[in-house]
Tab-separated table of C-alpha atoms (C1' of nucleotides) in Angstrom:
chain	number	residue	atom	x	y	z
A	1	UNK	CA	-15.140	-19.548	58.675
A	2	UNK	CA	-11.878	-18.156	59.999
A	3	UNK	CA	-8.897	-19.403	61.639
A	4	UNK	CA	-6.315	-17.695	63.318
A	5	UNK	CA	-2.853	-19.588	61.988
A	6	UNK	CA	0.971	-18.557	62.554
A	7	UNK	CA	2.911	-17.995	59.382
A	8	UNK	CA	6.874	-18.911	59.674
A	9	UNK	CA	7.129	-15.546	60.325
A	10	UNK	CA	4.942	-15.175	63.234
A	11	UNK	CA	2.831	-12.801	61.914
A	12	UNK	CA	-1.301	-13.919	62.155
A	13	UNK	CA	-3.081	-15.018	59.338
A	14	UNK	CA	-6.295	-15.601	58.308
A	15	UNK	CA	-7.328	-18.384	56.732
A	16	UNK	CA	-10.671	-18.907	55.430
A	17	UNK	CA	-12.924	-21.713	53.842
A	18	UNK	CA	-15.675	-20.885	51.038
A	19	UNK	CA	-18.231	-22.638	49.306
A	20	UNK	CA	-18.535	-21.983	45.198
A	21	UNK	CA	-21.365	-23.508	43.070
A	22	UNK	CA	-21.543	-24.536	39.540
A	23	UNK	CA	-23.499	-25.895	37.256
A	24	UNK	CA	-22.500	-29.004	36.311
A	25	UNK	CA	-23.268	-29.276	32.558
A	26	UNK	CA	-21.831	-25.007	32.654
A	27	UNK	CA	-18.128	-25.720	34.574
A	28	UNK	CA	-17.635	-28.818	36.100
A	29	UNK	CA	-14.644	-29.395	38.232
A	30	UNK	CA	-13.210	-31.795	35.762
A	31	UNK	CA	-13.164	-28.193	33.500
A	32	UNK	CA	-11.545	-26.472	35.918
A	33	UNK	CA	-8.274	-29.156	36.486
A	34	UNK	CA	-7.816	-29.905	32.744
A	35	UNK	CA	-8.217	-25.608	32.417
A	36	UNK	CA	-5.215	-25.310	35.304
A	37	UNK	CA	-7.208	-22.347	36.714
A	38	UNK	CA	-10.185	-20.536	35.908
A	39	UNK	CA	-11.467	-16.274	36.689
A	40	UNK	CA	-14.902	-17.073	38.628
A	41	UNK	CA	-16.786	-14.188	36.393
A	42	UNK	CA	-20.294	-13.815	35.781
A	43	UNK	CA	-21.402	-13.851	39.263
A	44	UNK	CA	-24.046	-10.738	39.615
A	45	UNK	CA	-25.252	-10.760	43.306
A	46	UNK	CA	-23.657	-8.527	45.679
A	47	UNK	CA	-23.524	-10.696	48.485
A	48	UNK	CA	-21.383	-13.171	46.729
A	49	UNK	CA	-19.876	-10.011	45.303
A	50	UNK	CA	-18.756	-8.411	48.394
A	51	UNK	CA	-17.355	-11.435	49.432
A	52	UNK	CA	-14.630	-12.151	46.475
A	53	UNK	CA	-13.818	-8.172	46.473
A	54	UNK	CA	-13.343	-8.128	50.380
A	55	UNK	CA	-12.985	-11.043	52.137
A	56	UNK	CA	-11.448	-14.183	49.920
A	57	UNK	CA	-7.532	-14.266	50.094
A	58	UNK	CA	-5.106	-15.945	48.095
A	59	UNK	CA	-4.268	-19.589	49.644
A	60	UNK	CA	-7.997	-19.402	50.592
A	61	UNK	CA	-9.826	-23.045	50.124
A	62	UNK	CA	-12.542	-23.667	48.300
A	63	UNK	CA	-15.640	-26.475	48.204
A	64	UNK	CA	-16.271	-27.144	44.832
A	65	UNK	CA	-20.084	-27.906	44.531
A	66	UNK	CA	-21.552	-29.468	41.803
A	67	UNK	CA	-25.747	-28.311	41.438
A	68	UNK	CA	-28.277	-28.435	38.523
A	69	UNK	CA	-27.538	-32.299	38.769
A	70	UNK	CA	-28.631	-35.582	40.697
A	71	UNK	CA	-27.446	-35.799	43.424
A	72	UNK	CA	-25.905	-32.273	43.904
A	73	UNK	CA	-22.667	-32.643	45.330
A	74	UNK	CA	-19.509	-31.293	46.205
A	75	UNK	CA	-16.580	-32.457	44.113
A	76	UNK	CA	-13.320	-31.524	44.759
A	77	UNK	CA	-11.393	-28.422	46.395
A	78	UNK	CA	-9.578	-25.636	45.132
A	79	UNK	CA	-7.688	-23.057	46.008
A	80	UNK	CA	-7.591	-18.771	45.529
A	81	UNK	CA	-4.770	-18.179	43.862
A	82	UNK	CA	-5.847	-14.359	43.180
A	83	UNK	CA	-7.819	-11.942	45.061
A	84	UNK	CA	-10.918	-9.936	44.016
A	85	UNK	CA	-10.494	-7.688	41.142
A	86	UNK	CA	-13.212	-6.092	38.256
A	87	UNK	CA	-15.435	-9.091	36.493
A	88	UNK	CA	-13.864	-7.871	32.760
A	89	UNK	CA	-17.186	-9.744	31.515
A	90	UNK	CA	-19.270	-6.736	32.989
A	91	UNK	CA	-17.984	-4.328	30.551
A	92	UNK	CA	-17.870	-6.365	27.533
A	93	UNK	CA	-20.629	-5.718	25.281
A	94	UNK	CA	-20.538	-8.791	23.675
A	95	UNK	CA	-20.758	-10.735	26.835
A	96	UNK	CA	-23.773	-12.278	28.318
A	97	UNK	CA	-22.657	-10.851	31.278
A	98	UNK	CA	-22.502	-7.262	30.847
A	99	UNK	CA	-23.578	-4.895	32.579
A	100	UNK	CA	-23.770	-1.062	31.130
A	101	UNK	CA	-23.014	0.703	34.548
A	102	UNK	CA	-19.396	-1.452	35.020
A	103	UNK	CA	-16.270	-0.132	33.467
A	104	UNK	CA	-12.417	-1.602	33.878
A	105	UNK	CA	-11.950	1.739	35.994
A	106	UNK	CA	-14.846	1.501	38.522
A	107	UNK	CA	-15.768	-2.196	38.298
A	108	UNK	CA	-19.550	-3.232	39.512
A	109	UNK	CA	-18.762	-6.697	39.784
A	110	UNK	CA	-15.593	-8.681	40.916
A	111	UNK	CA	-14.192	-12.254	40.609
A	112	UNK	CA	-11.332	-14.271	41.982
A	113	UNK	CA	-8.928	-16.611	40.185
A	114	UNK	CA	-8.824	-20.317	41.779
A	115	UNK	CA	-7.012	-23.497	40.843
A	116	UNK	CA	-7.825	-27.094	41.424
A	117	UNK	CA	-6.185	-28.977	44.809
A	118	UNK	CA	-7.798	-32.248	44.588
A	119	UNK	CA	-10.895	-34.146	43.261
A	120	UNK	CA	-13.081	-35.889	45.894
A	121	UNK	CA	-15.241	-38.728	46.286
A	122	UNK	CA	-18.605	-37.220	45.533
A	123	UNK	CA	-20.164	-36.197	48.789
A	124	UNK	CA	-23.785	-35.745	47.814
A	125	UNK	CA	-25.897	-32.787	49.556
A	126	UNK	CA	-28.174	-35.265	51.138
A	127	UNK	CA	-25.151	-36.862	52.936
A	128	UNK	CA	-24.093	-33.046	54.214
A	129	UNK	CA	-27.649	-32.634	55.436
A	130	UNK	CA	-27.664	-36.245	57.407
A	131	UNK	CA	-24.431	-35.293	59.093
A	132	UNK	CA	-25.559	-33.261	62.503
A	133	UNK	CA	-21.742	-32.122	62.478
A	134	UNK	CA	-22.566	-29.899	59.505
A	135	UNK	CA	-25.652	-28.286	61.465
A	136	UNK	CA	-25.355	-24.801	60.651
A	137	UNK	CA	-23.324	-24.864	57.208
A	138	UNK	CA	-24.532	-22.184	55.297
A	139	UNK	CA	-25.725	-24.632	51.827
A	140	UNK	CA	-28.050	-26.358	54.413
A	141	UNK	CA	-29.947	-23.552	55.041
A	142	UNK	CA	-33.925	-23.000	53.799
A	143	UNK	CA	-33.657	-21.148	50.446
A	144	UNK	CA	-29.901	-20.500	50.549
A	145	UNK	CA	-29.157	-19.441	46.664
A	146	UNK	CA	-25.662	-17.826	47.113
A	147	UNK	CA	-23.090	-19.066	44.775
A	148	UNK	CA	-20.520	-18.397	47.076
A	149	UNK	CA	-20.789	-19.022	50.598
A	150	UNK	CA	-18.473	-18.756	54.007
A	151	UNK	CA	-17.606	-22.238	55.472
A	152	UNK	CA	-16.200	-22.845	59.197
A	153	UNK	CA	-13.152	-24.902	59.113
A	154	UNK	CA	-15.166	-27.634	61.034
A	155	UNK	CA	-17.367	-27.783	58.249
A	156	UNK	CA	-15.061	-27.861	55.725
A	157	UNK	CA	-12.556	-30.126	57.026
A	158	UNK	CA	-15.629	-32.339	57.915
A	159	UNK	CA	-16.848	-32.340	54.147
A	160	UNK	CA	-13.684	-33.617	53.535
A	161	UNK	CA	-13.499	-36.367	56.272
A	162	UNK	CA	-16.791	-37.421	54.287
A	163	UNK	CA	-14.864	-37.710	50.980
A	164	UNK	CA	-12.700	-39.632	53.091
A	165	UNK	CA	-9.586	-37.134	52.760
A	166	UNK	CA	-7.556	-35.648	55.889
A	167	UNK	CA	-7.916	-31.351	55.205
A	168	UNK	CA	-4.473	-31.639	57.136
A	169	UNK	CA	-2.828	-33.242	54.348
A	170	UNK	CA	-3.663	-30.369	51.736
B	1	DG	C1'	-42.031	-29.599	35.382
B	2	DC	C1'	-43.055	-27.591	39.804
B	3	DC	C1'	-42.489	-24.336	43.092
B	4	DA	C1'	-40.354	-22.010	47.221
B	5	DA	C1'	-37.291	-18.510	48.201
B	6	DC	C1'	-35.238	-14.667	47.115
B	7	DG	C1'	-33.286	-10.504	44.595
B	8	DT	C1'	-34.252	-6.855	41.395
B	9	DT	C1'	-37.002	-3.529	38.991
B	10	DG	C1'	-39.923	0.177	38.452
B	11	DG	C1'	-44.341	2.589	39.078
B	12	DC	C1'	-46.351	5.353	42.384
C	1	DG	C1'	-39.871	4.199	50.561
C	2	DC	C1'	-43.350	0.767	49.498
C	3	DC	C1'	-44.637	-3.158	47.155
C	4	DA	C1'	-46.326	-5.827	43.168
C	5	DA	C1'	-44.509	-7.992	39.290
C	6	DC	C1'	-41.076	-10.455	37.423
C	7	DG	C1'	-36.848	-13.264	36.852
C	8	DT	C1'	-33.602	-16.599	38.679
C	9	DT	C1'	-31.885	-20.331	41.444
C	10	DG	C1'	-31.869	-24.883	42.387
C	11	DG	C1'	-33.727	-28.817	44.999
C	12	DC	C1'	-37.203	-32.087	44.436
DNA sequence: GCCAACGTTGGC
DNA sequence: GCCAACGTTGGC
């Protein structure tokens, strides 16, 4: 989930690996490379919440998971390009996402900004669940329903290694 | 379409 | 604070 790394600087950083689900007929990652870069609003649980206000960080890498389609799948990786701030969707009236209790000043619900890094081969859930190297990744687990998720690096650079893509050469 | 697994809501 | 009812997610 996090990896201790040595900027040029020598100063520590962290570096950490996240899971994000969509829909695919809502925002497919094909969406998200011909958009450039996409704000990741509308998501209204606090777990996944807490998580893109506190703990996702620009340069931060991203599985992009395709569900609500046969076979779910991850598709492609991205990349944080900004850090938590307020979910403008949760105090606009006219949005299907808002939410009465959420202003601009004291947001109730955050999202990040990510960009695509590359497509994959499709790398279909039942695959993840076959490989005993992903034992453990958080998607695999009984009734897990958080659209966005911690991943080790293991697990993501092994998601990659299925997609047949080196996470070294990102 | 089914249903398990959750999260949220609201009465008490 | 409990818990039943309800809504949503998302694989199958």
């Amino acid at each position: 989930m996090s990896v201790e790394s040595i900027d040029p600087f020598g100063l520590p950083l962290t570096m950490n690996h996240w899971l994000m689900k969509s829909e695919l007929d809502v925002y497919p990652y094909s969406q998200l490379v011909a958009d450039g870069w996409t704000h990741w609003d509308g998501v209204r649980n606090y777990q996944a919440r807490n998580m893109m206000r506190d703990a996702m960080k620009v340069g931060d890498l991203v599985l992009f998971y395709h569900s609500n389609t046969k076979p779910p799948h991850v598709a492609g990786v991205a990349r944080v390009t900004r850090e938590g701030y307020g979910d403008f969707t949760s105090w606009d009236a006219s949005s299907k996402y808002f939410d009465e209790k959420s202003t601009a000043d004291n947001p109730r619900w955050f999202m990040v900004d990510i960009e695509p890094v590359c497509e994959l081969t499709m790398v279909p859930l039942q695959d993840m669940k076959d490989n005993p190297n992903l034992e453990g990744m958080p998607l695999l687990q009984r009734g897990q329903r958080l659209s966005v998720q911690p991943v080790t690096e293991e697990q993501f650079a092994e998601v990659l290694r299925m997609a047949g893509v080196d996470a070294a050469d990102l």
